[in-house]
Amino acid sequence: MSLAKSVVTGTVYRAPEKRFTQNNIAVSGFVLNIGEREEILMRVVSRRNALDEIVSSISKGDKVLVEGRLQTATVKMDDGSEKRIYEIDANTIERMGEGSVTNSDFGTEEIVKFESDDMANELINEDEIPF
């Protein structure tokens, strides 16, 4: 399910990773911890070429602000329990404290799965991605 526009701030939990779709469209993704006292993890996905520079310049531990479209889904685990997954399709990413904003109106509806164990470890297993 896709929700309305959202703005979140947090600390980069896992460094950005860049992949390419079958149509050679670059897709960058990283995991953001939006919780202050406990870990609340959210995957951030960017399909915009204009965001490549800012995404490649951030690293684990950086504080960032992300604006985009929030997507949620509930998946059923092997043990029968349900798990809610959060992902934000980023329109704007800003490193907090530096004032550098990158924005783009370019978009695509193509979905990419990140197969790296680093991205999927603890947050989302590849089999659990419903969108």
PDB file of C-alpha atoms in Angstrom:
ATOM      1  CA  MET A   1       0.000   0.000   0.000  1.00  0.00           C
ATOM      2  CA  SER A   2       1.300   3.450  -0.853  1.00  0.00           C
ATOM      3  CA  LEU A   3       0.649   6.236   1.629  1.00  0.00           C
ATOM      4  CA  ALA A   4       0.770   9.988   1.318  1.00  0.00           C
ATOM      5  CA  LYS A   5       3.921  12.071   1.083  1.00  0.00           C
ATOM      6  CA  SER A   6       6.131  11.712   4.141  1.00  0.00           C
ATOM      7  CA  VAL A   7       9.236  13.320   5.571  1.00  0.00           C
ATOM      8  CA  VAL A   8      11.481  11.362   7.938  1.00  0.00           C
ATOM      9  CA  THR A   9      14.804  11.987   9.619  1.00  0.00           C
ATOM     10  CA  GLY A  10      17.187   9.419  10.945  1.00  0.00           C
ATOM     11  CA  THR A  11      20.626   7.899  10.976  1.00  0.00           C
ATOM     12  CA  VAL A  12      21.948   5.826   8.092  1.00  0.00           C
ATOM     13  CA  TYR A  13      21.944   2.268   9.460  1.00  0.00           C
ATOM     14  CA  ARG A  14      23.393   0.558   6.383  1.00  0.00           C
ATOM     15  CA  ALA A  15      25.488   2.282   3.740  1.00  0.00           C
ATOM     16  CA  PRO A  16      23.950   2.934   0.303  1.00  0.00           C
ATOM     17  CA  GLU A  17      24.070   0.278  -2.365  1.00  0.00           C
ATOM     18  CA  LYS A  18      23.532   0.894  -6.066  1.00  0.00           C
ATOM     19  CA  ARG A  19      21.914  -1.644  -8.401  1.00  0.00           C
ATOM     20  CA  PHE A  20      20.582  -1.553 -11.943  1.00  0.00           C
ATOM     21  CA  THR A  21      17.262  -2.770 -13.328  1.00  0.00           C
ATOM     22  CA  GLN A  22      17.018  -4.928 -16.443  1.00  0.00           C
ATOM     23  CA  ASN A  23      16.430  -1.686 -18.370  1.00  0.00           C
ATOM     24  CA  ASN A  24      19.710  -0.271 -16.995  1.00  0.00           C
ATOM     25  CA  ILE A  25      18.018   2.218 -14.637  1.00  0.00           C
ATOM     26  CA  ALA A  26      20.127   2.966 -11.576  1.00  0.00           C
ATOM     27  CA  VAL A  27      18.435   2.334  -8.226  1.00  0.00           C
ATOM     28  CA  SER A  28      20.132   3.248  -4.966  1.00  0.00           C
ATOM     29  CA  GLY A  29      19.007   2.005  -1.588  1.00  0.00           C
ATOM     30  CA  PHE A  30      20.007   2.225   2.041  1.00  0.00           C
ATOM     31  CA  VAL A  31      18.505   1.504   5.430  1.00  0.00           C
ATOM     32  CA  LEU A  32      17.589   4.364   7.755  1.00  0.00           C
ATOM     33  CA  ASN A  33      17.034   4.095  11.513  1.00  0.00           C
ATOM     34  CA  ILE A  34      14.234   6.553  12.310  1.00  0.00           C
ATOM     35  CA  GLY A  35      13.886   5.568  15.970  1.00  0.00           C
ATOM     36  CA  GLU A  36      15.468   7.613  18.731  1.00  0.00           C
ATOM     37  CA  ARG A  37      15.572   5.100  21.580  1.00  0.00           C
ATOM     38  CA  GLU A  38      14.890   1.878  19.733  1.00  0.00           C
ATOM     39  CA  GLU A  39      15.701   0.742  16.224  1.00  0.00           C
ATOM     40  CA  ILE A  40      12.912   1.473  13.764  1.00  0.00           C
ATOM     41  CA  LEU A  41      14.321   0.586  10.373  1.00  0.00           C
ATOM     42  CA  MET A  42      13.070   1.835   7.025  1.00  0.00           C
ATOM     43  CA  ARG A  43      14.431   1.101   3.575  1.00  0.00           C
ATOM     44  CA  VAL A  44      15.048   4.192   1.427  1.00  0.00           C
ATOM     45  CA  VAL A  45      14.981   3.655  -2.341  1.00  0.00           C
ATOM     46  CA  SER A  46      15.995   6.252  -4.917  1.00  0.00           C
ATOM     47  CA  ARG A  47      15.301   5.802  -8.616  1.00  0.00           C
ATOM     48  CA  ARG A  48      16.311   9.363  -9.465  1.00  0.00           C
ATOM     49  CA  ASN A  49      19.569  10.186 -11.228  1.00  0.00           C
ATOM     50  CA  ALA A  50      19.666  13.610  -9.571  1.00  0.00           C
ATOM     51  CA  LEU A  51      19.982  11.945  -6.155  1.00  0.00           C
ATOM     52  CA  ASP A  52      23.020   9.823  -7.117  1.00  0.00           C
ATOM     53  CA  GLU A  53      25.539  12.385  -5.875  1.00  0.00           C
ATOM     54  CA  ILE A  54      24.013  12.807  -2.410  1.00  0.00           C
ATOM     55  CA  VAL A  55      23.350   9.073  -1.998  1.00  0.00           C
ATOM     56  CA  SER A  56      26.937   8.187  -2.914  1.00  0.00           C
ATOM     57  CA  SER A  57      28.264  10.783  -0.448  1.00  0.00           C
ATOM     58  CA  ILE A  58      26.431   9.458   2.629  1.00  0.00           C
ATOM     59  CA  SER A  59      27.748   6.679   4.812  1.00  0.00           C
ATOM     60  CA  LYS A  60      26.727   4.692   7.875  1.00  0.00           C
ATOM     61  CA  GLY A  61      26.071   6.956  10.859  1.00  0.00           C
ATOM     62  CA  ASP A  62      25.210  10.100   8.859  1.00  0.00           C
ATOM     63  CA  LYS A  63      22.033  11.953   9.822  1.00  0.00           C
ATOM     64  CA  VAL A  64      19.731  12.574   6.860  1.00  0.00           C
ATOM     65  CA  LEU A  65      16.288  13.914   6.029  1.00  0.00           C
ATOM     66  CA  VAL A  66      14.289  12.023   3.394  1.00  0.00           C
ATOM     67  CA  GLU A  67      11.106  13.190   1.678  1.00  0.00           C
ATOM     68  CA  GLY A  68       9.126  10.847  -0.528  1.00  0.00           C
ATOM     69  CA  ARG A  69       6.269   8.385  -0.855  1.00  0.00           C
ATOM     70  CA  LEU A  70       5.882   5.955   2.052  1.00  0.00           C
ATOM     71  CA  GLN A  71       4.971   2.379   1.180  1.00  0.00           C
ATOM     72  CA  THR A  72       3.944  -0.298   3.662  1.00  0.00           C
ATOM     73  CA  ALA A  73       3.105  -3.934   3.349  1.00  0.00           C
ATOM     74  CA  THR A  74       2.384  -6.844   5.631  1.00  0.00           C
ATOM     75  CA  VAL A  75       4.051 -10.140   4.817  1.00  0.00           C
ATOM     76  CA  LYS A  76       3.511 -13.545   6.339  1.00  0.00           C
ATOM     77  CA  MET A  77       6.625 -15.159   7.818  1.00  0.00           C
ATOM     78  CA  ASP A  78       7.430 -18.891   7.636  1.00  0.00           C
ATOM     79  CA  ASP A  79       6.305 -19.341  11.251  1.00  0.00           C
ATOM     80  CA  GLY A  80       2.873 -17.840  10.441  1.00  0.00           C
ATOM     81  CA  SER A  81       3.456 -14.472  12.077  1.00  0.00           C
ATOM     82  CA  GLU A  82       3.027 -11.244  10.158  1.00  0.00           C
ATOM     83  CA  LYS A  83       5.670  -8.557   9.718  1.00  0.00           C
ATOM     84  CA  ARG A  84       5.120  -4.968   8.565  1.00  0.00           C
ATOM     85  CA  ILE A  85       7.655  -3.590   6.080  1.00  0.00           C
ATOM     86  CA  TYR A  86       8.283   0.130   5.529  1.00  0.00           C
ATOM     87  CA  GLU A  87       9.945   1.661   2.479  1.00  0.00           C
ATOM     88  CA  ILE A  88      10.177   5.228   1.244  1.00  0.00           C
ATOM     89  CA  ASP A  89      10.589   6.090  -2.434  1.00  0.00           C
ATOM     90  CA  ALA A  90      12.775   9.186  -2.042  1.00  0.00           C
ATOM     91  CA  ASN A  91      12.194  12.425  -3.935  1.00  0.00           C
ATOM     92  CA  THR A  92      14.587  14.475  -1.792  1.00  0.00           C
ATOM     93  CA  ILE A  93      17.512  13.476   0.410  1.00  0.00           C
ATOM     94  CA  GLU A  94      19.314  16.048   2.530  1.00  0.00           C
ATOM     95  CA  ARG A  95      22.313  15.512   4.759  1.00  0.00           C
ATOM     96  CA  MET A  96      21.389  17.221   8.019  1.00  0.00           C
ATOM     97  CA  GLY A  97      23.683  19.978   9.164  1.00  0.00           C
ATOM     98  CA  GLU A  98      25.166  20.657   5.734  1.00  0.00           C
ATOM     99  CA  GLY A  99      22.169  22.192   3.974  1.00  0.00           C
ATOM    100  CA  SER A 100      22.729  20.357   0.698  1.00  0.00           C
ATOM    101  CA  VAL A 101      19.393  19.468  -0.879  1.00  0.00           C
ATOM    102  CA  THR A 102      19.016  17.373  -3.970  1.00  0.00           C
ATOM    103  CA  ASN A 103      15.613  17.122  -5.626  1.00  0.00           C
ATOM    104  CA  SER A 104      14.176  15.564  -8.763  1.00  0.00           C
ATOM    105  CA  ASP A 105      10.847  14.991 -10.477  1.00  0.00           C
ATOM    106  CA  PHE A 106      12.157  12.024 -12.479  1.00  0.00           C
ATOM    107  CA  GLY A 107      10.483   8.746 -11.579  1.00  0.00           C
ATOM    108  CA  THR A 108       9.759   5.227 -12.664  1.00  0.00           C
ATOM    109  CA  GLU A 109       7.347   2.605 -11.484  1.00  0.00           C
ATOM    110  CA  GLU A 110       9.827  -0.224 -11.952  1.00  0.00           C
ATOM    111  CA  ILE A 111      10.558  -2.211  -8.781  1.00  0.00           C
ATOM    112  CA  VAL A 112      14.003  -3.586  -7.915  1.00  0.00           C
ATOM    113  CA  LYS A 113      14.847  -6.200  -5.310  1.00  0.00           C
ATOM    114  CA  PHE A 114      18.116  -5.817  -3.431  1.00  0.00           C
ATOM    115  CA  GLU A 115      19.737  -9.222  -3.195  1.00  0.00           C
ATOM    116  CA  SER A 116      22.635  -8.281  -0.936  1.00  0.00           C
ATOM    117  CA  ASP A 117      22.648 -10.069   2.408  1.00  0.00           C
ATOM    118  CA  ASP A 118      23.841  -6.802   3.937  1.00  0.00           C
ATOM    119  CA  MET A 119      20.655  -4.980   2.903  1.00  0.00           C
ATOM    120  CA  ALA A 120      18.306  -7.858   3.690  1.00  0.00           C
ATOM    121  CA  ASN A 121      19.960  -9.040   6.910  1.00  0.00           C
ATOM    122  CA  GLU A 122      17.651  -8.401   9.925  1.00  0.00           C
ATOM    123  CA  LEU A 123      15.371  -5.908   8.094  1.00  0.00           C
ATOM    124  CA  ILE A 124      13.802  -7.604   5.096  1.00  0.00           C
ATOM    125  CA  ASN A 125      14.533 -10.975   3.594  1.00  0.00           C
ATOM    126  CA  GLU A 126      14.379 -11.126  -0.193  1.00  0.00           C
ATOM    127  CA  ASP A 127      11.399 -13.505  -0.037  1.00  0.00           C
ATOM    128  CA  GLU A 128       9.431 -11.009   2.094  1.00  0.00           C
ATOM    129  CA  ILE A 129       9.428  -8.082  -0.368  1.00  0.00           C
ATOM    130  CA  PRO A 130       5.865  -7.876  -1.667  1.00  0.00           C
ATOM    131  CA  PHE A 131       6.274  -4.778  -3.842  1.00  0.00           C
TER     132      PHE A 131
END
